[in-house]
Coordinates of C-alpha atoms and ligand atoms in Angstrom, one line a residue:
Chain B
X3 CA 26.4 -10.5 11.7
X4 CA 25.0 -14.1 11.5
X5 CA 21.8 -15.1 13.1
X6 CA 23.6 -17.8 15.3
X7 CA 26.7 -15.5 16.3
X8 CA 24.1 -12.7 17.4
X9 CA 22.2 -15.5 19.9
X10 CA 25.6 -16.1 21.1
X11 CA 26.0 -12.7 22.6
X12 CA 22.5 -12.6 23.7
X13 CA 22.6 -16.1 25.1
X14 CA 26.0 -14.2 27.0
X15 CA 23.6 -12.1 29.1
X16 CA 21.0 -14.8 30.3
X17 CA 24.2 -16.9 31.3
X18 CA 25.5 -14.2 33.5
X19 CA 22.4 -13.6 34.7
X20 CA 21.8 -16.8 36.1
X21 CA 25.0 -16.9 37.1
X22 CA 24.9 -14.1 39.2
X23 CA 20.9 -15.2 40.6
X24 CA 22.6 -18.9 41.9
X25 CA 25.5 -16.9 43.7
X26 CA 23.3 -14.2 45.2
X27 CA 22.2 -16.9 47.9
X28 CA 25.6 -18.2 49.2
X29 CA 27.8 -14.9 48.7
X30 CA 24.8 -14.1 51.5
X31 CA 23.2 -11.2 49.9
X32 CA 19.8 -12.1 50.2
X33 CA 17.8 -15.3 51.0
X34 CA 17.1 -18.0 49.4
X35 CA 13.6 -17.5 50.5
X36 CA 13.5 -14.3 48.6
X37 CA 14.6 -14.5 45.6
X38 CA 15.1 -19.2 45.2
X39 CA 18.1 -20.3 43.2
X40 CA 17.7 -21.3 39.1
X41 CA 19.1 -24.5 39.4
X42 CA 16.0 -25.3 42.5
X43 CA 13.8 -23.5 39.7
X44 CA 14.8 -26.0 37.4
X45 CA 14.2 -28.5 40.2
X46 CA 10.9 -27.6 40.2
X47 CA 10.6 -27.2 36.7
X48 CA 10.9 -31.0 35.8
X49 CA 8.5 -31.6 39.2
X50 CA 6.1 -30.0 38.2
X51 CA 5.5 -31.0 34.0
X52 CA 5.8 -34.9 35.5
X53 CA 3.4 -34.1 37.9
X54 CA 1.6 -33.3 34.5
X55 CA 0.2 -29.6 36.6
X56 CA 2.1 -26.7 34.3
X57 CA 0.1 -28.9 31.3
X58 CA -3.1 -29.1 32.8
X59 CA -2.6 -25.3 33.7
X60 CA -1.4 -24.7 30.2
X61 CA -4.0 -26.1 28.5
X62 CA -6.4 -24.3 30.1
X63 CA -5.2 -21.1 30.0
X64 CA -3.7 -21.1 25.7
X65 CA -7.7 -22.3 25.4
X66 CA -9.1 -18.7 27.5
X67 CA -6.1 -16.9 25.7
X68 CA -6.8 -18.5 21.3
X69 CA -10.4 -18.4 22.1
X70 CA -10.0 -14.4 23.2
X71 CA -7.8 -13.6 20.8
X72 CA -9.4 -15.2 18.0
X73 CA -12.1 -13.8 19.0
X74 CA -9.9 -10.2 19.1
X75 CA -8.8 -10.4 15.5
X76 CA -12.2 -12.2 13.7
X77 CA -14.0 -8.3 15.2
X78 CA -10.7 -6.0 15.8
X79 CA -9.7 -6.3 11.6
X80 CA -12.9 -5.8 10.3
X81 CA -14.0 -3.4 12.2
X82 CA -10.4 -1.6 12.1
X83 CA -10.9 -1.8 8.3
X84 CA -14.4 0.4 8.1
X85 CA -13.7 3.0 10.5
X86 CA -9.9 3.0 9.1
X87 CA -12.5 3.1 4.9
X88 CA -15.3 5.4 5.9
X89 CA -14.4 9.2 8.0
X90 CA -17.4 9.6 9.3
X91 CA -17.5 6.1 11.4
X92 CA -14.1 7.4 12.4
X93 CA -14.8 10.9 13.5
X94 CA -17.9 9.6 15.5
X95 CA -15.8 6.1 17.2
X96 CA -12.3 7.7 18.1
X97 CA -13.0 9.7 20.4
X98 CA -14.9 6.3 22.4
X99 CA -12.1 4.0 20.8
X100 CA -9.5 6.1 22.7
X101 CA -10.7 6.5 25.4
X102 CA -11.5 2.2 26.3
X103 CA -8.0 2.2 24.4
X104 CA -6.2 3.3 26.8
X105 CA -8.4 2.3 30.1
X106 CA -6.7 -1.0 31.4
X107 CA -8.9 -3.8 31.1
X108 CA -8.1 -5.4 33.8
X109 CA -10.0 -2.8 35.9
X110 CA -13.1 -4.0 34.4
X111 CA -12.1 -7.9 35.8
X112 CA -14.8 -7.5 38.7
X113 CA -17.1 -6.8 36.6
X114 CA -16.2 -9.4 34.4
X115 CA -17.0 -11.8 36.0
X116 CA -20.4 -10.3 37.5
X117 CA -21.4 -10.8 34.3
X118 CA -19.8 -14.0 32.5
X119 CA -18.9 -15.5 36.4
X120 CA -15.5 -17.2 37.5
X121 CA -13.6 -18.8 35.1
X122 CA -13.2 -19.9 31.8
X123 CA -15.8 -16.6 30.6
X124 CA -14.2 -14.1 32.7
X125 CA -10.8 -14.8 30.7
X126 CA -12.1 -15.4 27.4
X127 CA -13.7 -11.9 28.6
X128 CA -10.5 -10.0 29.3
X129 CA -8.2 -11.6 26.8
X130 CA -10.7 -10.2 23.8
X131 CA -11.2 -6.3 25.6
X132 CA -7.4 -6.9 25.7
X133 CA -6.6 -7.8 22.4
X134 CA -9.3 -6.2 20.4
X135 CA -8.8 -2.7 21.0
X136 CA -4.8 -2.4 19.9
X137 CA -5.3 -4.8 16.4
X138 CA -8.6 -2.7 15.7
X139 CA -6.9 0.8 16.7
X140 CA -4.2 -0.3 14.5
X141 CA -5.7 -1.8 11.6
X142 CA -7.6 1.2 11.4
X143 CA -4.7 3.5 11.6
X144 CA -2.6 1.3 8.5
X145 CA -5.9 1.6 6.4
X146 CA -5.6 5.1 6.6
X147 CA -2.2 4.8 5.8
X148 CA -3.0 3.3 2.4
X149 CA -1.1 5.0 0.1
X150 CA -4.3 6.7 -2.4
X151 CA -2.5 6.3 -5.6
X152 CA -2.4 2.6 -5.7
X153 CA -6.1 2.8 -4.9
X154 CA -6.1 4.4 -7.9
X155 CA -4.9 1.9 -9.8
X156 CA -6.9 -0.8 -8.6
X157 CA -9.9 1.7 -9.9
X158 CA -8.7 2.4 -12.8
X159 CA -8.6 -1.1 -13.8
X160 CA -11.8 -1.1 -13.0
X161 CA -11.9 -3.0 -9.7
X162 CA -14.8 -2.3 -6.7
X163 CA -14.8 -1.6 -3.8
X164 CA -14.3 -4.9 -2.8
X165 CA -11.2 -5.4 -5.2
X166 CA -10.0 -2.1 -3.6
X167 CA -10.1 -3.9 -0.2
X168 CA -8.2 -7.1 -0.9
X169 CA -6.3 -6.1 -2.7
X170 CA -4.4 -2.8 -1.3
X171 CA -6.3 -2.3 2.0
X172 CA -6.0 -5.4 3.6
X173 CA -2.3 -6.0 2.4
X174 CA -1.4 -2.3 2.5
X175 CA -2.4 -1.8 5.9
X176 CA -0.6 -5.1 7.4
X177 CA 2.4 -3.8 9.0
X178 CA 0.4 -1.9 11.8
X179 CA -2.1 -4.2 11.6
X180 CA 0.9 -7.0 12.8
X181 CA 1.9 -4.5 15.6
X182 CA -1.8 -4.6 16.8
X183 CA -1.5 -8.4 16.8
X184 CA 1.6 -7.8 18.7
X185 CA 0.3 -5.6 21.1
X186 CA -2.9 -7.8 20.9
X187 CA -1.0 -10.8 21.9
X188 CA 0.4 -8.9 25.2
X189 CA -2.3 -7.5 26.7
X190 CA -4.3 -10.8 26.4
X191 CA -1.6 -12.6 27.9
X192 CA -1.7 -10.5 30.6
X193 CA -5.2 -10.4 30.6
X194 CA -5.2 -14.8 31.1
X195 CA -3.2 -14.3 34.2
X196 CA -4.8 -11.1 35.8
X197 CA -8.3 -13.2 35.7
X198 CA -7.1 -16.2 36.4
X199 CA -5.5 -15.0 39.8
X200 CA -7.7 -13.1 40.4
X201 CA -11.4 -14.9 39.0
X202 CA -10.7 -18.7 38.4
X203 CA -9.6 -22.2 40.4
X204 CA -7.8 -22.9 37.0
X205 CA -4.9 -22.1 34.8
X206 CA -1.6 -20.9 35.0
X207 CA -2.1 -18.0 36.2
X208 CA -4.4 -19.4 39.1
X209 CA -1.2 -22.0 39.7
X210 CA 0.9 -18.4 40.0
X211 CA -1.7 -17.0 42.7
X212 CA -1.6 -20.6 45.1
X213 CA 2.3 -20.6 45.2
X214 CA 2.5 -16.5 45.7
X215 CA 0.0 -16.6 48.4
X216 CA 2.2 -20.2 50.0
X217 CA 5.2 -18.3 49.5
X218 CA 6.5 -21.2 47.3
X219 CA 9.1 -18.8 45.5
X220 CA 10.7 -21.5 43.5
X221 CA 7.7 -23.4 42.4
X222 CA 5.9 -19.3 41.6
X223 CA 9.5 -18.0 39.6
X224 CA 8.8 -21.6 37.2
X225 CA 5.5 -20.6 36.7
X226 CA 6.2 -16.9 36.0
X227 CA 9.0 -18.7 33.8
X228 CA 6.0 -20.8 31.8
X229 CA 4.1 -17.2 31.0
X230 CA 7.2 -15.1 30.1
X231 CA 8.3 -18.7 27.5
X232 CA 4.9 -18.4 26.6
X233 CA 5.2 -14.2 25.7
X234 CA 9.0 -15.4 24.3
X235 CA 7.4 -18.0 22.0
X236 CA 4.2 -16.1 20.4
X237 CA 6.9 -13.0 19.7
X238 CA 8.8 -15.6 17.7
X239 CA 5.6 -16.9 15.8
X240 CA 4.3 -13.5 15.5
X241 CA 7.8 -12.8 13.8
X242 CA 7.6 -15.3 11.2
X243 CA 4.1 -14.4 10.5
X244 CA 5.3 -11.2 9.7
X245 CA 8.1 -11.9 7.3
X246 CA 5.7 -14.5 5.6
X247 CA 3.1 -12.1 4.8
X248 CA 5.0 -9.3 4.2
X249 CA 6.6 -11.9 1.0
X250 CA 3.3 -10.8 -0.7
X251 CA 0.9 -13.7 0.8
X252 CA -1.1 -10.9 2.2
X253 CA -3.7 -10.7 -0.8
X254 CA -6.7 -12.5 -1.0
X255 CA -7.6 -14.4 -3.7
X256 CA -10.7 -15.3 -3.5
Chain N
X13 CA -13.7 9.2 -36.8
X14 CA -13.7 10.9 -33.8
X15 CA -13.2 8.8 -30.3
X16 CA -12.3 11.1 -27.4
X17 CA -14.4 14.1 -26.9
X18 CA -13.3 17.2 -24.1
X19 CA -16.5 19.5 -24.1
X20 CA -15.9 22.8 -21.5
X21 CA -14.1 20.8 -18.4
X22 CA -13.7 22.5 -15.2
X23 CA -12.3 20.7 -12.0
X24 CA -12.4 22.7 -9.0
X25 CA -10.5 20.8 -6.2
X26 CA -11.5 21.9 -2.0
X27 CA -8.8 23.4 -0.3
X28 CA -8.1 22.8 3.6
X29 CA -7.8 26.3 5.0
X30 CA -10.8 26.5 2.7
X31 CA -12.5 27.3 -0.9
X32 CA -11.3 26.1 -3.8
X33 CA -8.5 25.4 -6.1
X34 CA -9.4 26.4 -10.0
X35 CA -7.6 23.1 -11.7
X36 CA -8.8 23.1 -15.3
X37 CA -10.6 25.1 -16.8
X38 CA -13.2 25.7 -20.1
X39 CA -10.6 22.4 -22.2
X40 CA -11.6 21.8 -25.2
X41 CA -10.1 18.5 -27.4
X42 CA -11.0 16.6 -29.6
X43 CA -9.1 13.3 -30.8
X44 CA -9.9 10.5 -33.3
X45 CA -8.9 7.1 -33.2
X46 CA -6.0 6.3 -33.6
X47 CA -4.4 9.7 -33.0
X48 CA -1.2 10.0 -31.2
X49 CA -1.9 13.6 -29.2
X50 CA 1.0 15.0 -27.0
X51 CA 0.1 17.2 -23.8
X52 CA 2.7 19.5 -22.5
X53 CA 2.2 22.9 -20.2
X54 CA 4.0 24.1 -16.8
X55 CA 4.5 22.5 -14.1
X56 CA 0.8 22.7 -11.6
X57 CA -1.5 23.7 -14.8
X58 CA -3.4 20.5 -14.5
X59 CA -2.3 17.7 -17.2
X60 CA -2.4 14.9 -14.5
X61 CA -5.7 16.0 -13.1
X62 CA -6.7 16.1 -17.1
X63 CA -6.3 12.8 -17.8
X64 CA -7.9 11.3 -14.6
X65 CA -10.6 13.2 -15.8
X66 CA -10.4 10.4 -19.0
X67 CA -9.7 8.3 -17.4
X68 CA -13.1 8.5 -15.4
X69 CA -11.1 8.6 -12.1
X70 CA -12.3 12.4 -11.2
X71 CA -15.3 13.7 -11.8
X72 CA -15.0 17.3 -13.6
X73 CA -17.3 19.8 -12.4
X74 CA -18.7 20.5 -14.9
X75 CA -18.3 19.5 -18.3
X76 CA -18.5 16.3 -19.9
X77 CA -16.2 13.8 -21.9
X78 CA -17.4 11.5 -24.0
X79 CA -15.7 8.1 -26.0
X80 CA -17.5 7.2 -28.9
X81 CA -19.9 9.6 -28.1
X82 CA -20.9 7.7 -24.5
X83 CA -20.5 9.5 -21.8
X84 CA -17.5 8.8 -19.5
X85 CA -19.0 8.1 -15.7
X86 CA -15.9 6.3 -14.1
X87 CA -13.2 4.0 -15.7
X88 CA -13.7 1.6 -18.2
X89 CA -11.8 -1.4 -20.3
X90 CA -11.1 0.2 -22.9
X91 CA -9.1 3.1 -20.9
X92 CA -6.0 2.5 -19.4
X93 CA -3.7 4.7 -17.2
X94 CA 0.2 4.8 -16.8
X95 CA 0.5 6.5 -13.6
X96 CA 3.3 9.4 -13.1
X97 CA 3.8 7.7 -9.2
X98 CA 4.1 4.9 -11.0
X99 CA 1.2 3.0 -8.3
X100 CA 2.8 -0.4 -8.2
X101 CA 1.7 -2.5 -5.7
X102 CA 4.9 -3.2 -3.5
X103 CA 3.8 -6.5 -2.3
X104 CA 3.6 -7.9 -5.5
X105 CA 6.7 -9.2 -8.1
X106 CA 6.8 -7.6 -11.2
X107 CA 4.6 -10.8 -12.7
X108 CA 2.0 -9.4 -10.4
X109 CA 1.8 -5.8 -11.1
X110 CA 1.9 -6.1 -15.0
X111 CA -0.9 -9.4 -14.5
X112 CA -3.2 -6.5 -12.3
X113 CA -5.5 -5.2 -14.8
X114 CA -6.4 -8.8 -16.5
X115 CA -6.9 -10.4 -12.8
X116 CA -9.3 -7.1 -12.1
X117 CA -11.5 -7.9 -15.5
X118 CA -12.3 -11.8 -14.4
X119 CA -12.1 -12.3 -18.2
X120 CA -9.1 -14.9 -18.2
X121 CA -7.7 -17.9 -16.8
X122 CA -5.3 -17.4 -14.7
X123 CA -2.9 -19.4 -16.7
X124 CA -3.6 -17.1 -20.1
X125 CA -3.1 -14.0 -17.8
X126 CA 0.3 -15.1 -17.1
X127 CA 0.4 -15.8 -20.9
X128 CA 0.2 -12.5 -21.6
X129 CA 2.1 -11.5 -19.2
X130 CA 4.9 -12.7 -20.1
X131 CA 4.7 -11.5 -23.7
X132 CA 4.5 -7.9 -22.6
X133 CA 7.3 -8.0 -19.8
X134 CA 9.2 -9.4 -22.9
X135 CA 8.0 -6.0 -25.2
X136 CA 9.0 -3.8 -22.6
X137 CA 12.6 -5.7 -21.8
X138 CA 12.5 -6.7 -18.2
X139 CA 12.8 -10.7 -18.9
X140 CA 14.8 -12.1 -16.0
X141 CA 12.9 -9.4 -13.7
X142 CA 10.1 -11.6 -13.5
X143 CA 9.9 -12.2 -9.6
X144 CA 11.7 -8.7 -8.9
X145 CA 9.6 -6.8 -6.3
X146 CA 8.9 -2.8 -7.0
X147 CA 11.9 -1.8 -4.6
X148 CA 14.4 -4.2 -6.4
X149 CA 13.6 -2.4 -9.6
X150 CA 15.4 1.0 -11.1
X151 CA 13.2 4.1 -11.2
X152 CA 12.7 3.1 -15.3
X153 CA 12.3 -0.5 -14.5
X154 CA 9.7 0.8 -12.3
X155 CA 8.0 3.0 -14.4
X156 CA 8.6 0.0 -17.7
X157 CA 6.2 -1.9 -15.6
X158 CA 3.9 1.1 -15.6
X159 CA 3.3 0.9 -19.1
X160 CA 3.1 -3.3 -19.4
X161 CA 0.0 -3.4 -17.1
X162 CA -1.7 -0.6 -19.2
X163 CA -0.6 -2.6 -22.6
X164 CA -1.6 -6.0 -21.2
X165 CA -5.5 -4.7 -21.1
X166 CA -5.3 -3.7 -24.5
X167 CA -7.1 -0.5 -24.2
X168 CA -8.0 1.3 -27.3
X169 CA -7.2 4.1 -25.2
X170 CA -3.6 4.3 -23.7
X171 CA -3.6 7.7 -20.6
X172 CA 0.3 8.1 -20.7
X173 CA 1.5 10.6 -17.7
X174 CA 5.3 11.7 -17.8
X175 CA 5.7 7.9 -18.4
X176 CA 9.6 8.2 -19.4
X177 CA 9.9 11.0 -16.7
X178 CA 12.4 8.6 -14.6
X179 CA 14.6 8.0 -17.5
X180 CA 18.0 9.0 -18.6
X181 CA 18.0 11.3 -21.7
X182 CA 19.5 8.2 -23.8
X183 CA 16.7 5.4 -22.6
X184 CA 14.6 7.6 -22.6
X185 CA 15.4 8.8 -26.3
X186 CA 14.9 4.8 -27.1
X187 CA 11.9 3.8 -24.6
X188 CA 10.0 6.6 -27.0
X189 CA 11.2 5.0 -30.6
X190 CA 9.8 1.9 -28.6
X191 CA 6.6 3.5 -27.8
X192 CA 6.2 4.2 -31.6
X193 CA 7.3 1.1 -32.5
X194 CA 4.7 -0.7 -30.5
X195 CA 1.9 2.3 -31.4
X196 CA 2.4 1.5 -35.5
X197 CA 1.2 -2.2 -35.1
X198 CA -1.9 -1.2 -33.9
X199 CA -2.8 2.9 -33.8
X200 CA -4.1 2.7 -29.9
X201 CA -5.5 6.1 -29.6
X202 CA -2.6 7.9 -27.0
X203 CA -2.9 11.2 -25.0
X204 CA 0.5 11.3 -23.2
X205 CA 1.9 14.2 -21.5
X206 CA 5.7 14.8 -21.1
X207 CA 7.8 17.8 -19.8
X208 CA 10.1 17.2 -22.7
X209 CA 9.7 19.7 -26.2
X210 CA 11.3 17.3 -27.9
X211 CA 9.5 13.8 -27.2
X212 CA 5.9 16.1 -27.4
X213 CA 7.0 17.3 -31.4
X214 CA 8.0 14.0 -32.0
X215 CA 6.0 11.2 -30.8
X216 CA 2.5 13.3 -31.6
X217 CA 0.5 14.1 -34.5
X218 CA -1.3 16.8 -32.2
X219 CA 0.4 18.6 -29.4
X220 CA -2.0 20.4 -26.6
X221 CA 0.1 23.4 -25.2
X222 CA -1.4 24.6 -22.0
X223 CA -1.8 27.5 -20.5
X224 CA -0.4 27.5 -16.3
X225 CA -3.6 27.4 -14.2
X226 CA -6.3 26.5 -14.0
X227 CA -5.6 24.7 -16.8
X228 CA -6.4 25.4 -20.6
X229 CA -5.5 25.2 -24.2
X230 CA -3.0 27.9 -25.1
X231 CA -2.5 26.4 -28.4
X232 CA -2.9 23.0 -30.5
X233 CA -0.1 22.5 -33.2
X234 CA -0.7 20.1 -35.6
X235 CA 2.8 18.3 -36.7
X236 CA 3.4 17.2 -40.1
X237 CA 6.0 15.3 -40.0
X238 CA 6.2 12.0 -42.0
X239 CA 5.7 8.4 -40.2
X240 CA 7.3 5.8 -39.7
X241 CA 9.5 8.5 -37.5
X242 CA 13.4 8.1 -37.1
X243 CA 15.6 10.1 -34.3
X244 CA 17.0 11.4 -37.0
X245 CA 13.8 13.4 -38.0
X246 CA 15.4 15.6 -34.8
X247 CA 16.7 17.4 -36.8
X248 CA 14.6 18.2 -39.8
X249 CA 14.3 22.1 -40.2
X250 CA 10.0 21.4 -39.5
X251 CA 11.4 19.5 -36.4
X252 CA 13.2 22.8 -35.4
X253 CA 10.6 25.0 -36.1
X254 CA 8.1 23.7 -34.0
X255 CA 10.4 23.1 -31.0
X256 CA 11.2 26.4 -31.0
X257 CA 7.9 27.6 -31.2
X258 CA 6.6 25.4 -28.8
X259 CA 9.2 27.0 -26.4
X260 CA 7.9 30.4 -27.1
X261 CA 4.5 29.6 -26.2
X262 CA 6.0 27.3 -22.8
X263 CA 7.8 30.9 -22.1
X264 CA 4.8 32.5 -22.3
X265 CA 3.1 30.7 -19.5
X266 CA 5.3 30.3 -17.4
X267 CA 6.6 33.6 -17.2
X268 CA 2.8 34.6 -16.5
X269 CA 2.9 32.0 -13.5
X270 CA 6.3 33.4 -12.0
X271 CA 4.6 37.0 -12.0
X272 CA 1.1 36.2 -11.2
X273 CA 3.2 34.7 -8.1
X274 CA 5.1 38.7 -7.3
X275 CA 1.9 40.0 -8.4
X276 CA 0.3 38.3 -4.6
X277 CA 3.3 38.8 -3.2
Ligands
ATP15 N1 -6.6 15.2 -5.4 C1 -6.4 17.0 -5.3 N2 -6.8 17.1 -4.3 C2 -6.7 18.8 -4.1 N3 -5.7 19.4 -5.5 C3 -5.6 18.7 -5.9 C4 -5.9 17.0 -6.6 N4 -5.4 16.9 -7.6 C5 -4.4 17.6 -8.2 N5 -4.5 19.2 -7.1 C6 -4.3 20.3 -7.5 O1 -4.9 20.5 -9.2 C7 -3.6 21.2 -9.3 C8 -3.1 20.9 -10.9 O2 -2.2 19.4 -10.8 P1 -2.0 18.2 -11.8 O3 -1.3 16.9 -10.9 O4 -2.7 17.9 -12.3 O5 -0.7 18.8 -12.2 P2 0.4 18.6 -13.6 O6 0.2 19.9 -14.7 O7 0.1 17.3 -13.5 O8 1.5 19.0 -12.8 P3 2.6 18.1 -13.2 O9 3.8 18.9 -14.5 O10 3.2 18.8 -12.1 O11 2.9 17.3 -12.8 C9 -2.4 21.3 -8.6 O12 -1.8 22.8 -8.4 C10 -2.6 20.3 -7.5 O13 -2.3 20.9 -6.4
MG16 MG1 1.1 16.0 -13.1

């Protein structure tokens, strides 16, 4: 099936959902104060965009997200590679990592505020904490699953451990690594919103918290929409990155 | 002139349930420079293991391999291995895979590598597939990539582990004729593993018949057939006699292997 056909069918469901939502209040199913209406939300969105409120919030949130996420990649991939490659390290660290991996990082929010203060620092920290473990663990899994015969091929032609790393381990573990990155983006986004709601005076998360507390449902939903749009855009970017990388561009040339 | 010398090679592998598996034991072989030696033996008798030891990928538990009098301690540019499982990198194209060995030697410019790669692509008949990925190739084509990759580094010793196993009977014969043609040009020293008795006799100066595991030399058969050889030589009485003889040796070994299993059961 062609891509536009698929988009069309998927769009149908979105459209139906919007109609039901719009009709819910006039039909008397719920009160408008509870769920608002798509037309109102659209209007609020335009207004918030025009006043610059969205951009200011988005700028702060994205700054925290990217800083934390880049740190997570920079730490998670090398550490994951090393743990995946050396059995002793993985035996040593696996139980500890698994314990931290499965712990909801947002539970550490109060602690992070104590350490990094209210605001930007805590946001970066929670994004980093949320994203680094899925990236690290999945990279390690990817390295372990690399076909040993590829390693033997590189070794056979005189390749060093460094050659093995850049010509086989890194490109060979890309699919699980990308899974880790995708999970990391989700957790990082969650981290930004929670951190800003709980411990910040700026950013999209803070605005969501603010409109929530003052029961301005329409603006609240518009802001939530901004976050879910962000998630959608990131997911799409990662899908493109995966396609690009799987075409053999993953090998490091240096 | 003596090129490769294997002295009392013994290889053991640790087993998952503990204990050790003796894969190769007391294996002796001397190979002259420019000699074409084929190795046949029952499945699992340690042929691939032996080739890995000569390549330097696997350390023998005891015994040594010398190449030109030098002790082998690891892989070297004088030897190249064609893997039984192809071992192509799936994210590299045909070109990229054939160039791998040259790239790892860090000696040539990427332009020069490209030229050489094209030369070997032509040699193994893969013109038009330069930009294909391994998954887009047939088994036989993949193996030709593996062969070209080994030839491209211009090694003095070519180690080939069942390189024609994935080919149909016809292509297989054509490839063995091709291999001999390539070999006649610069007479590399070749160690060639095969399951085909026909192939072993057709290609070889000498055929090494291995015992079932642990792999030892059961018998070494001198093949005196004249070179260059055409396929018609397979009908010569001497060829038929050698084939028969090797067949008998292998049958004995396979029987022993099967009987041994029954004893244990
Ligand atoms: N890396 C390894 N670890 C443990 N055991 C191994 C390893 N490599 C080979 N073996 C074992 O050593 C024995 C010989 O294996 P090898 O691959 O050398 O046989 P082969 O003669 O090449 O067989 P085939 O003709 O089927 O290719 C087998 O029993 C195999 O299970
Ligand atoms: Mg084998």
